[in-house]
Amino acid sequence: MVSLTVLRAIKVTPTLIARFALLPFRKVRNPCLYCPGICLASCPTFLESGSLALSPLGYSRSPALWEEKCAKCWRCTFECPLGYALPEAFGKPLRIEVEVVRGGAPLLVSVEELDLEYAEKLSERLGAGLAVVKGLDARYTRGGPLDRSSIDSAKKRLAAHARVFALSPEAAHALGLEFLPLHPSELGIKVDYEGVVHAPCLLRGVEERVIESLRAAGARITGVDRDSCLKVKPRGQTLYLCPRARRLGLLSIYDLIAP
Ligand code: SF4
Ligand code: SF4
């Protein structure tokens, strides 16, 4: 759903509404060319640079700029009335594979390139099962659509297990899984932290639930960073819920619960 901030920032005229309404009846390969930038206020590379070239409007017109500069954070997709998936619009199809390394309930789902080290420690600590998704990080770094049959078979393998939790926003977003920081109390996990928490770009719809769950697990949250993107301009004094924070030397929730 388009946020109120965005609706205030963009003039929604009858012409604009008509353009969107007619799009399904036209043969359009790149619907982003038909909008003045309803999603602009959500794009971290635009907010950081102030340049339209480094915004969804620029990227949708220049695959080369998209490849080099778009953070593939997906924030624009949540604001776009068409749900246009610009972060994967120009990339090559990517395949993923799931391997269940150890059975058990709950089953923790790790993305091999992102959080396997954290996942191994946490599954050992909780006596939980562990599954590893291979090839998924590329969707959120290089950009590219996931091959449909590989998603279906990954979902099928995971559906055979009870209580499945994704460690990363990436696995939760791609496979429609429950995000582990939404369930720390249920897993007997305490979160000893006081300060600001960053809301993951990929899970904009569940921010409030995540904050409530972390509070219930003992975190003393003094603020929520909804504006910055870890990949574009990380803010130092913040707790990130993305395992990829470690690559940047920043504090991730897994540094607290699976050190
Ligand atoms: S991604 Fe959607 S909202 Fe953003 S500029 Fe393109 S059409 Fe408009
Ligand atoms: S994916 Fe992120 S960086 Fe790329 S255009 Fe969308 S909001 Fe901007």
PDB file of C-alpha atoms and ligand atoms in Angstrom:
ATOM      1  CA  MET A   1       0.000   0.000   0.000  1.00  0.00           C
ATOM      2  CA  VAL A   2       1.304   3.487  -0.854  1.00  0.00           C
ATOM      3  CA  SER A   3       2.289   5.317   2.355  1.00  0.00           C
ATOM      4  CA  LEU A   4       0.801   8.636   3.490  1.00  0.00           C
ATOM      5  CA  THR A   5       4.206  10.369   3.300  1.00  0.00           C
ATOM      6  CA  VAL A   6       4.465   9.427  -0.344  1.00  0.00           C
ATOM      7  CA  LEU A   7       0.912  10.478  -1.154  1.00  0.00           C
ATOM      8  CA  ARG A   8       1.640  13.883   0.387  1.00  0.00           C
ATOM      9  CA  ALA A   9       4.874  14.252  -1.605  1.00  0.00           C
ATOM     10  CA  ILE A  10       3.342  13.431  -5.013  1.00  0.00           C
ATOM     11  CA  LYS A  11       0.477  15.163  -6.723  1.00  0.00           C
ATOM     12  CA  VAL A  12      -1.984  12.395  -7.481  1.00  0.00           C
ATOM     13  CA  THR A  13      -3.958  13.852 -10.385  1.00  0.00           C
ATOM     14  CA  PRO A  14      -6.862  12.310 -12.347  1.00  0.00           C
ATOM     15  CA  THR A  15      -4.460  11.978 -15.315  1.00  0.00           C
ATOM     16  CA  LEU A  16      -2.023   9.973 -13.212  1.00  0.00           C
ATOM     17  CA  ILE A  17      -4.796   7.724 -11.914  1.00  0.00           C
ATOM     18  CA  ALA A  18      -6.064   7.217 -15.476  1.00  0.00           C
ATOM     19  CA  ARG A  19      -2.551   6.304 -16.679  1.00  0.00           C
ATOM     20  CA  PHE A  20      -2.260   3.565 -14.072  1.00  0.00           C
ATOM     21  CA  ALA A  21      -5.811   2.367 -14.614  1.00  0.00           C
ATOM     22  CA  LEU A  22      -5.168   1.912 -18.346  1.00  0.00           C
ATOM     23  CA  LEU A  23      -1.820   0.157 -18.011  1.00  0.00           C
ATOM     24  CA  PRO A  24      -3.236  -3.377 -17.744  1.00  0.00           C
ATOM     25  CA  PHE A  25      -4.915  -2.871 -21.130  1.00  0.00           C
ATOM     26  CA  ARG A  26      -1.735  -1.830 -22.910  1.00  0.00           C
ATOM     27  CA  LYS A  27       1.276  -3.897 -23.906  1.00  0.00           C
ATOM     28  CA  VAL A  28       3.833  -2.338 -21.590  1.00  0.00           C
ATOM     29  CA  ARG A  29       7.215  -3.868 -20.812  1.00  0.00           C
ATOM     30  CA  ASN A  30       8.368  -1.196 -18.389  1.00  0.00           C
ATOM     31  CA  PRO A  31       5.417   0.350 -16.506  1.00  0.00           C
ATOM     32  CA  CYS A  32       7.793   2.541 -14.528  1.00  0.00           C
ATOM     33  CA  LEU A  33       8.055   4.889 -17.514  1.00  0.00           C
ATOM     34  CA  TYR A  34       4.445   6.005 -16.903  1.00  0.00           C
ATOM     35  CA  CYS A  35       4.716   7.468 -13.390  1.00  0.00           C
ATOM     36  CA  PRO A  36       6.272  10.702 -12.069  1.00  0.00           C
ATOM     37  CA  GLY A  37       7.951   8.872  -9.205  1.00  0.00           C
ATOM     38  CA  ILE A  38       5.432   7.979  -6.530  1.00  0.00           C
ATOM     39  CA  CYS A  39       8.124   5.858  -4.876  1.00  0.00           C
ATOM     40  CA  LEU A  40      10.868   8.517  -4.927  1.00  0.00           C
ATOM     41  CA  ALA A  41      10.695   9.340  -1.207  1.00  0.00           C
ATOM     42  CA  SER A  42      11.469   5.722  -0.385  1.00  0.00           C
ATOM     43  CA  CYS A  43      14.588   5.293  -2.558  1.00  0.00           C
ATOM     44  CA  PRO A  44      17.771   5.503  -0.476  1.00  0.00           C
ATOM     45  CA  THR A  45      20.107   6.234  -3.410  1.00  0.00           C
ATOM     46  CA  PHE A  46      17.872   9.153  -4.461  1.00  0.00           C
ATOM     47  CA  LEU A  47      17.570  10.453  -0.895  1.00  0.00           C
ATOM     48  CA  GLU A  48      21.333  10.257  -0.471  1.00  0.00           C
ATOM     49  CA  SER A  49      22.303  11.819  -3.828  1.00  0.00           C
ATOM     50  CA  GLY A  50      19.320  14.044  -4.673  1.00  0.00           C
ATOM     51  CA  SER A  51      19.825  12.909  -8.283  1.00  0.00           C
ATOM     52  CA  LEU A  52      16.874  11.634 -10.321  1.00  0.00           C
ATOM     53  CA  ALA A  53      19.326   9.515 -12.312  1.00  0.00           C
ATOM     54  CA  LEU A  54      19.937   7.539  -9.123  1.00  0.00           C
ATOM     55  CA  SER A  55      16.258   6.957  -8.454  1.00  0.00           C
ATOM     56  CA  PRO A  56      13.706   4.449  -9.775  1.00  0.00           C
ATOM     57  CA  LEU A  57      12.974   6.947 -12.566  1.00  0.00           C
ATOM     58  CA  GLY A  58      16.623   6.914 -13.628  1.00  0.00           C
ATOM     59  CA  TYR A  59      17.187   3.191 -13.170  1.00  0.00           C
ATOM     60  CA  SER A  60      14.062   2.239 -15.106  1.00  0.00           C
ATOM     61  CA  ARG A  61      15.487   4.172 -18.077  1.00  0.00           C
ATOM     62  CA  SER A  62      19.099   3.023 -17.760  1.00  0.00           C
ATOM     63  CA  PRO A  63      19.842  -0.651 -17.108  1.00  0.00           C
ATOM     64  CA  ALA A  64      23.564   0.241 -16.836  1.00  0.00           C
ATOM     65  CA  LEU A  65      22.913   2.687 -13.975  1.00  0.00           C
ATOM     66  CA  TRP A  66      20.514   0.181 -12.420  1.00  0.00           C
ATOM     67  CA  GLU A  67      23.191  -2.490 -12.497  1.00  0.00           C
ATOM     68  CA  GLU A  68      25.823  -0.259 -10.940  1.00  0.00           C
ATOM     69  CA  LYS A  69      23.943   1.959  -8.482  1.00  0.00           C
ATOM     70  CA  CYS A  70      20.549   0.523  -7.503  1.00  0.00           C
ATOM     71  CA  ALA A  71      20.860  -1.039  -4.043  1.00  0.00           C
ATOM     72  CA  LYS A  72      18.284  -3.749  -4.857  1.00  0.00           C
ATOM     73  CA  CYS A  73      16.688  -2.924  -1.503  1.00  0.00           C
ATOM     74  CA  TRP A  74      13.097  -3.311  -2.788  1.00  0.00           C
ATOM     75  CA  ARG A  75      11.793  -0.261  -0.918  1.00  0.00           C
ATOM     76  CA  CYS A  76      10.389   1.305  -4.113  1.00  0.00           C
ATOM     77  CA  THR A  77       8.409  -1.877  -4.799  1.00  0.00           C
ATOM     78  CA  PHE A  78       6.432  -1.490  -1.580  1.00  0.00           C
ATOM     79  CA  GLU A  79       5.372   2.042  -2.568  1.00  0.00           C
ATOM     80  CA  CYS A  80       4.730   1.483  -6.281  1.00  0.00           C
ATOM     81  CA  PRO A  81       0.981   1.261  -7.019  1.00  0.00           C
ATOM     82  CA  LEU A  82       1.823  -1.407  -9.595  1.00  0.00           C
ATOM     83  CA  GLY A  83       4.198  -3.274  -7.313  1.00  0.00           C
ATOM     84  CA  TYR A  84       6.721  -3.029 -10.141  1.00  0.00           C
ATOM     85  CA  ALA A  85       9.751  -5.135  -9.189  1.00  0.00           C
ATOM     86  CA  LEU A  86      12.426  -2.750 -10.428  1.00  0.00           C
ATOM     87  CA  PRO A  87      15.135  -4.419  -8.282  1.00  0.00           C
ATOM     88  CA  GLU A  88      14.916  -7.489 -10.504  1.00  0.00           C
ATOM     89  CA  ALA A  89      13.679  -5.930 -13.744  1.00  0.00           C
ATOM     90  CA  PHE A  90      16.887  -6.143 -15.789  1.00  0.00           C
ATOM     91  CA  GLY A  91      18.759  -9.061 -14.228  1.00  0.00           C
ATOM     92  CA  LYS A  92      19.197 -12.598 -15.498  1.00  0.00           C
ATOM     93  CA  PRO A  93      17.028 -15.347 -13.930  1.00  0.00           C
ATOM     94  CA  LEU A  94      18.595 -16.922 -10.870  1.00  0.00           C
ATOM     95  CA  ARG A  95      18.095 -20.380  -9.434  1.00  0.00           C
ATOM     96  CA  ILE A  96      18.017 -21.244  -5.750  1.00  0.00           C
ATOM     97  CA  GLU A  97      18.359 -24.574  -3.989  1.00  0.00           C
ATOM     98  CA  VAL A  98      17.460 -25.662  -0.469  1.00  0.00           C
ATOM     99  CA  GLU A  99      19.376 -28.294   1.453  1.00  0.00           C
ATOM    100  CA  VAL A 100      18.103 -29.505   4.818  1.00  0.00           C
ATOM    101  CA  VAL A 101      21.362 -30.066   6.680  1.00  0.00           C
ATOM    102  CA  ARG A 102      19.808 -31.244   9.930  1.00  0.00           C
ATOM    103  CA  GLY A 103      16.167 -32.074  10.664  1.00  0.00           C
ATOM    104  CA  GLY A 104      14.428 -30.785  13.774  1.00  0.00           C
ATOM    105  CA  ALA A 105      11.851 -28.347  15.043  1.00  0.00           C
ATOM    106  CA  PRO A 106      12.035 -25.469  14.795  1.00  0.00           C
ATOM    107  CA  LEU A 107      13.844 -25.408  11.459  1.00  0.00           C
ATOM    108  CA  LEU A 108      16.109 -22.390  10.959  1.00  0.00           C
ATOM    109  CA  VAL A 109      16.575 -21.295   7.350  1.00  0.00           C
ATOM    110  CA  SER A 110      19.893 -19.730   6.476  1.00  0.00           C
ATOM    111  CA  VAL A 111      21.063 -18.067   3.270  1.00  0.00           C
ATOM    112  CA  GLU A 112      24.438 -19.650   2.600  1.00  0.00           C
ATOM    113  CA  GLU A 113      26.172 -16.495   1.418  1.00  0.00           C
ATOM    114  CA  LEU A 114      24.752 -14.348   4.230  1.00  0.00           C
ATOM    115  CA  ASP A 115      24.270 -15.928   7.600  1.00  0.00           C
ATOM    116  CA  LEU A 116      25.358 -19.561   7.718  1.00  0.00           C
ATOM    117  CA  GLU A 117      27.840 -18.958  10.519  1.00  0.00           C
ATOM    118  CA  TYR A 118      25.173 -17.354  12.727  1.00  0.00           C
ATOM    119  CA  ALA A 119      22.648 -20.045  11.769  1.00  0.00           C
ATOM    120  CA  GLU A 120      24.960 -22.912  12.743  1.00  0.00           C
ATOM    121  CA  LYS A 121      25.646 -21.385  16.155  1.00  0.00           C
ATOM    122  CA  LEU A 122      21.993 -20.628  16.808  1.00  0.00           C
ATOM    123  CA  SER A 123      20.726 -24.054  15.723  1.00  0.00           C
ATOM    124  CA  GLU A 124      23.300 -25.661  18.020  1.00  0.00           C
ATOM    125  CA  ARG A 125      22.266 -23.399  20.893  1.00  0.00           C
ATOM    126  CA  LEU A 126      18.542 -24.057  20.417  1.00  0.00           C
ATOM    127  CA  GLY A 127      18.874 -27.709  19.388  1.00  0.00           C
ATOM    128  CA  ALA A 128      17.033 -26.691  16.205  1.00  0.00           C
ATOM    129  CA  GLY A 129      17.102 -28.052  12.650  1.00  0.00           C
ATOM    130  CA  LEU A 130      18.967 -26.218   9.916  1.00  0.00           C
ATOM    131  CA  ALA A 131      18.280 -25.674   6.220  1.00  0.00           C
ATOM    132  CA  VAL A 132      20.526 -23.743   3.843  1.00  0.00           C
ATOM    133  CA  VAL A 133      19.344 -21.816   0.779  1.00  0.00           C
ATOM    134  CA  LYS A 134      21.995 -21.485  -1.908  1.00  0.00           C
ATOM    135  CA  GLY A 135      22.081 -18.801  -4.597  1.00  0.00           C
ATOM    136  CA  LEU A 136      19.635 -16.370  -2.961  1.00  0.00           C
ATOM    137  CA  ASP A 137      21.980 -13.545  -2.015  1.00  0.00           C
ATOM    138  CA  ALA A 138      22.515 -12.696  -5.711  1.00  0.00           C
ATOM    139  CA  ARG A 139      18.883 -11.565  -6.025  1.00  0.00           C
ATOM    140  CA  TYR A 140      19.495  -8.859  -3.435  1.00  0.00           C
ATOM    141  CA  THR A 141      23.006  -7.847  -4.491  1.00  0.00           C
ATOM    142  CA  ARG A 142      23.146  -8.136  -8.305  1.00  0.00           C
ATOM    143  CA  GLY A 143      19.371  -8.189  -8.853  1.00  0.00           C
ATOM    144  CA  GLY A 144      17.480 -10.669 -10.990  1.00  0.00           C
ATOM    145  CA  PRO A 145      14.231 -12.647 -10.929  1.00  0.00           C
ATOM    146  CA  LEU A 146      14.172 -16.023  -9.230  1.00  0.00           C
ATOM    147  CA  ASP A 147      13.419 -18.987 -11.435  1.00  0.00           C
ATOM    148  CA  ARG A 148       9.810 -19.920 -10.566  1.00  0.00           C
ATOM    149  CA  SER A 149      10.343 -23.694 -10.468  1.00  0.00           C
ATOM    150  CA  SER A 150      13.303 -23.326  -8.097  1.00  0.00           C
ATOM    151  CA  ILE A 151      11.183 -21.218  -5.694  1.00  0.00           C
ATOM    152  CA  ASP A 152       8.350 -23.756  -5.843  1.00  0.00           C
ATOM    153  CA  SER A 153      10.629 -26.684  -5.073  1.00  0.00           C
ATOM    154  CA  ALA A 154      12.339 -24.734  -2.232  1.00  0.00           C
ATOM    155  CA  LYS A 155       8.940 -23.911  -0.697  1.00  0.00           C
ATOM    156  CA  LYS A 156       7.832 -27.519  -1.052  1.00  0.00           C
ATOM    157  CA  ARG A 157      10.903 -28.813   0.784  1.00  0.00           C
ATOM    158  CA  LEU A 158      10.384 -26.356   3.632  1.00  0.00           C
ATOM    159  CA  ALA A 159       6.625 -26.919   3.854  1.00  0.00           C
ATOM    160  CA  ALA A 160       7.320 -30.478   5.051  1.00  0.00           C
ATOM    161  CA  HIS A 161       8.690 -28.997   8.312  1.00  0.00           C
ATOM    162  CA  ALA A 162       6.857 -27.478  11.270  1.00  0.00           C
ATOM    163  CA  ARG A 163       7.841 -24.077  12.677  1.00  0.00           C
ATOM    164  CA  VAL A 164      10.202 -22.702  10.043  1.00  0.00           C
ATOM    165  CA  PHE A 165      12.058 -19.425  10.713  1.00  0.00           C
ATOM    166  CA  ALA A 166      14.179 -17.352   8.326  1.00  0.00           C
ATOM    167  CA  LEU A 167      17.249 -15.682   9.815  1.00  0.00           C
ATOM    168  CA  SER A 168      17.510 -13.040   7.104  1.00  0.00           C
ATOM    169  CA  PRO A 169      14.973 -10.616   5.647  1.00  0.00           C
ATOM    170  CA  GLU A 170      16.076 -12.039   2.267  1.00  0.00           C
ATOM    171  CA  ALA A 171      14.902 -15.605   3.036  1.00  0.00           C
ATOM    172  CA  ALA A 172      11.685 -14.298   4.642  1.00  0.00           C
ATOM    173  CA  HIS A 173      10.938 -12.087   1.615  1.00  0.00           C
ATOM    174  CA  ALA A 174      11.796 -14.599  -1.132  1.00  0.00           C
ATOM    175  CA  LEU A 175      10.184 -17.669   0.413  1.00  0.00           C
ATOM    176  CA  GLY A 176       7.353 -16.093   2.422  1.00  0.00           C
ATOM    177  CA  LEU A 177       8.785 -17.411   5.711  1.00  0.00           C
ATOM    178  CA  GLU A 178       8.372 -16.109   9.239  1.00  0.00           C
ATOM    179  CA  PHE A 179      11.280 -13.825  10.152  1.00  0.00           C
ATOM    180  CA  LEU A 180      13.097 -15.070  13.256  1.00  0.00           C
ATOM    181  CA  PRO A 181      13.276 -11.661  15.040  1.00  0.00           C
ATOM    182  CA  LEU A 182       9.449 -11.764  15.096  1.00  0.00           C
ATOM    183  CA  HIS A 183       9.587 -14.768  17.442  1.00  0.00           C
ATOM    184  CA  PRO A 184      12.456 -14.498  19.957  1.00  0.00           C
ATOM    185  CA  SER A 185      10.295 -15.152  23.053  1.00  0.00           C
ATOM    186  CA  GLU A 186       8.695 -18.215  21.465  1.00  0.00           C
ATOM    187  CA  LEU A 187      12.208 -19.608  20.877  1.00  0.00           C
ATOM    188  CA  GLY A 188      13.329 -18.774  24.427  1.00  0.00           C
ATOM    189  CA  ILE A 189      15.703 -16.059  23.162  1.00  0.00           C
ATOM    190  CA  LYS A 190      16.413 -12.929  25.246  1.00  0.00           C
ATOM    191  CA  VAL A 191      17.584  -9.755  23.519  1.00  0.00           C
ATOM    192  CA  ASP A 192      19.793  -7.630  25.747  1.00  0.00           C
ATOM    193  CA  TYR A 193      20.013  -4.323  23.865  1.00  0.00           C
ATOM    194  CA  GLU A 194      19.220  -0.684  24.491  1.00  0.00           C
ATOM    195  CA  GLY A 195      19.074   1.799  21.627  1.00  0.00           C
ATOM    196  CA  VAL A 196      17.802   2.358  18.102  1.00  0.00           C
ATOM    197  CA  VAL A 197      16.723  -0.526  15.844  1.00  0.00           C
ATOM    198  CA  HIS A 198      16.861  -0.415  12.051  1.00  0.00           C
ATOM    199  CA  ALA A 199      13.702  -1.542  10.213  1.00  0.00           C
ATOM    200  CA  PRO A 200      14.739  -3.938   7.412  1.00  0.00           C
ATOM    201  CA  CYS A 201      13.997  -2.555   3.925  1.00  0.00           C
ATOM    202  CA  LEU A 202      12.656  -5.909   2.737  1.00  0.00           C
ATOM    203  CA  LEU A 203      10.099  -6.279   5.534  1.00  0.00           C
ATOM    204  CA  ARG A 204       8.432  -2.904   5.647  1.00  0.00           C
ATOM    205  CA  GLY A 205       5.021  -4.352   6.436  1.00  0.00           C
ATOM    206  CA  VAL A 206       6.061  -6.016   9.700  1.00  0.00           C
ATOM    207  CA  GLU A 207       8.092  -3.262  11.365  1.00  0.00           C
ATOM    208  CA  GLU A 208       5.739  -2.716  14.272  1.00  0.00           C
ATOM    209  CA  ARG A 209       5.419  -6.422  14.987  1.00  0.00           C
ATOM    210  CA  VAL A 210       9.214  -6.794  14.980  1.00  0.00           C
ATOM    211  CA  ILE A 211       9.641  -3.938  17.470  1.00  0.00           C
ATOM    212  CA  GLU A 212       6.948  -5.355  19.763  1.00  0.00           C
ATOM    213  CA  SER A 213       8.543  -8.813  19.632  1.00  0.00           C
ATOM    214  CA  LEU A 214      12.002  -7.466  20.444  1.00  0.00           C
ATOM    215  CA  ARG A 215      10.574  -5.485  23.377  1.00  0.00           C
ATOM    216  CA  ALA A 216       8.822  -8.619  24.638  1.00  0.00           C
ATOM    217  CA  ALA A 217      12.205 -10.392  24.492  1.00  0.00           C
ATOM    218  CA  GLY A 218      13.777  -7.739  26.728  1.00  0.00           C
ATOM    219  CA  ALA A 219      15.153  -5.118  24.283  1.00  0.00           C
ATOM    220  CA  ARG A 220      14.855  -1.489  25.404  1.00  0.00           C
ATOM    221  CA  ILE A 221      14.166   0.221  22.080  1.00  0.00           C
ATOM    222  CA  THR A 222      14.598   3.986  22.098  1.00  0.00           C
ATOM    223  CA  GLY A 223      13.898   4.632  18.408  1.00  0.00           C
ATOM    224  CA  VAL A 224      13.352   3.062  14.995  1.00  0.00           C
ATOM    225  CA  ASP A 225      15.386   3.948  11.912  1.00  0.00           C
ATOM    226  CA  ARG A 226      12.966   3.608   8.988  1.00  0.00           C
ATOM    227  CA  ASP A 227      14.749   5.911   6.552  1.00  0.00           C
ATOM    228  CA  SER A 228      18.256   4.657   5.987  1.00  0.00           C
ATOM    229  CA  CYS A 229      19.322   1.578   4.042  1.00  0.00           C
ATOM    230  CA  LEU A 230      22.127  -0.618   5.242  1.00  0.00           C
ATOM    231  CA  LYS A 231      23.480  -0.954   1.708  1.00  0.00           C
ATOM    232  CA  VAL A 232      23.544   2.768   0.929  1.00  0.00           C
ATOM    233  CA  LYS A 233      24.343   4.694   4.095  1.00  0.00           C
ATOM    234  CA  PRO A 234      24.425   2.616   7.242  1.00  0.00           C
ATOM    235  CA  ARG A 235      24.011   4.412  10.560  1.00  0.00           C
ATOM    236  CA  GLY A 236      26.559   3.289  13.114  1.00  0.00           C
ATOM    237  CA  GLN A 237      24.733   3.323  16.470  1.00  0.00           C
ATOM    238  CA  THR A 238      21.906   1.048  15.401  1.00  0.00           C
ATOM    239  CA  LEU A 239      20.937  -2.590  15.839  1.00  0.00           C
ATOM    240  CA  TYR A 240      20.424  -4.194  12.428  1.00  0.00           C
ATOM    241  CA  LEU A 241      18.126  -7.148  11.938  1.00  0.00           C
ATOM    242  CA  CYS A 242      19.959  -8.084   8.750  1.00  0.00           C
ATOM    243  CA  PRO A 243      22.798 -10.601   9.058  1.00  0.00           C
ATOM    244  CA  ARG A 244      24.599  -8.766   6.237  1.00  0.00           C
ATOM    245  CA  ALA A 245      25.425  -5.993   8.759  1.00  0.00           C
ATOM    246  CA  ARG A 246      28.420  -8.062   9.798  1.00  0.00           C
ATOM    247  CA  ARG A 247      30.040  -7.580   6.367  1.00  0.00           C
ATOM    248  CA  LEU A 248      30.086  -3.857   7.153  1.00  0.00           C
ATOM    249  CA  GLY A 249      31.367  -4.248  10.690  1.00  0.00           C
ATOM    250  CA  LEU A 250      27.967  -3.220  12.142  1.00  0.00           C
ATOM    251  CA  LEU A 251      25.969  -4.733  14.989  1.00  0.00           C
ATOM    252  CA  SER A 252      23.482  -7.412  13.944  1.00  0.00           C
ATOM    253  CA  ILE A 253      20.885  -9.000  16.208  1.00  0.00           C
ATOM    254  CA  TYR A 254      22.750 -12.280  15.659  1.00  0.00           C
ATOM    255  CA  ASP A 255      25.836 -10.799  17.311  1.00  0.00           C
ATOM    256  CA  LEU A 256      23.627 -10.637  20.439  1.00  0.00           C
ATOM    257  CA  ILE A 257      21.770 -13.926  20.234  1.00  0.00           C
ATOM    258  CA  ALA A 258      24.341 -16.188  18.480  1.00  0.00           C
ATOM    259  CA  PRO A 259      27.712 -14.612  19.281  1.00  0.00           C
TER     260      PRO A 259
HETATM  261  S1  SF4 B   1       8.693   2.031  -9.557  1.00  0.00           S
HETATM  262 FE1  SF4 B   1       6.453   2.381  -9.598  1.00  0.00          FE
HETATM  263  S2  SF4 B   1       6.140   4.150  -8.238  1.00  0.00           S
HETATM  264 FE2  SF4 B   1       8.343   4.100  -8.710  1.00  0.00          FE
HETATM  265  S3  SF4 B   1       8.570   5.506 -10.430  1.00  0.00           S
HETATM  266 FE3  SF4 B   1       8.274   3.420 -11.260  1.00  0.00          FE
HETATM  267  S4  SF4 B   1       6.059   3.200 -11.601  1.00  0.00           S
HETATM  268 FE4  SF4 B   1       6.384   4.979 -10.254  1.00  0.00          FE
HETATM  269  S1  SF4 B   2      15.557  -1.039  -5.170  1.00  0.00           S
HETATM  270 FE1  SF4 B   2      16.068   0.523  -3.620  1.00  0.00          FE
HETATM  271  S2  SF4 B   2      17.816   1.658  -4.498  1.00  0.00           S
HETATM  272 FE2  SF4 B   2      16.858   0.496  -6.178  1.00  0.00          FE
HETATM  273  S3  SF4 B   2      15.420   1.930  -7.086  1.00  0.00           S
HETATM  274 FE3  SF4 B   2      14.268   0.750  -5.562  1.00  0.00          FE
HETATM  275  S4  SF4 B   2      14.358   1.974  -3.677  1.00  0.00           S
HETATM  276 FE4  SF4 B   2      15.941   2.762  -5.076  1.00  0.00          FE
END
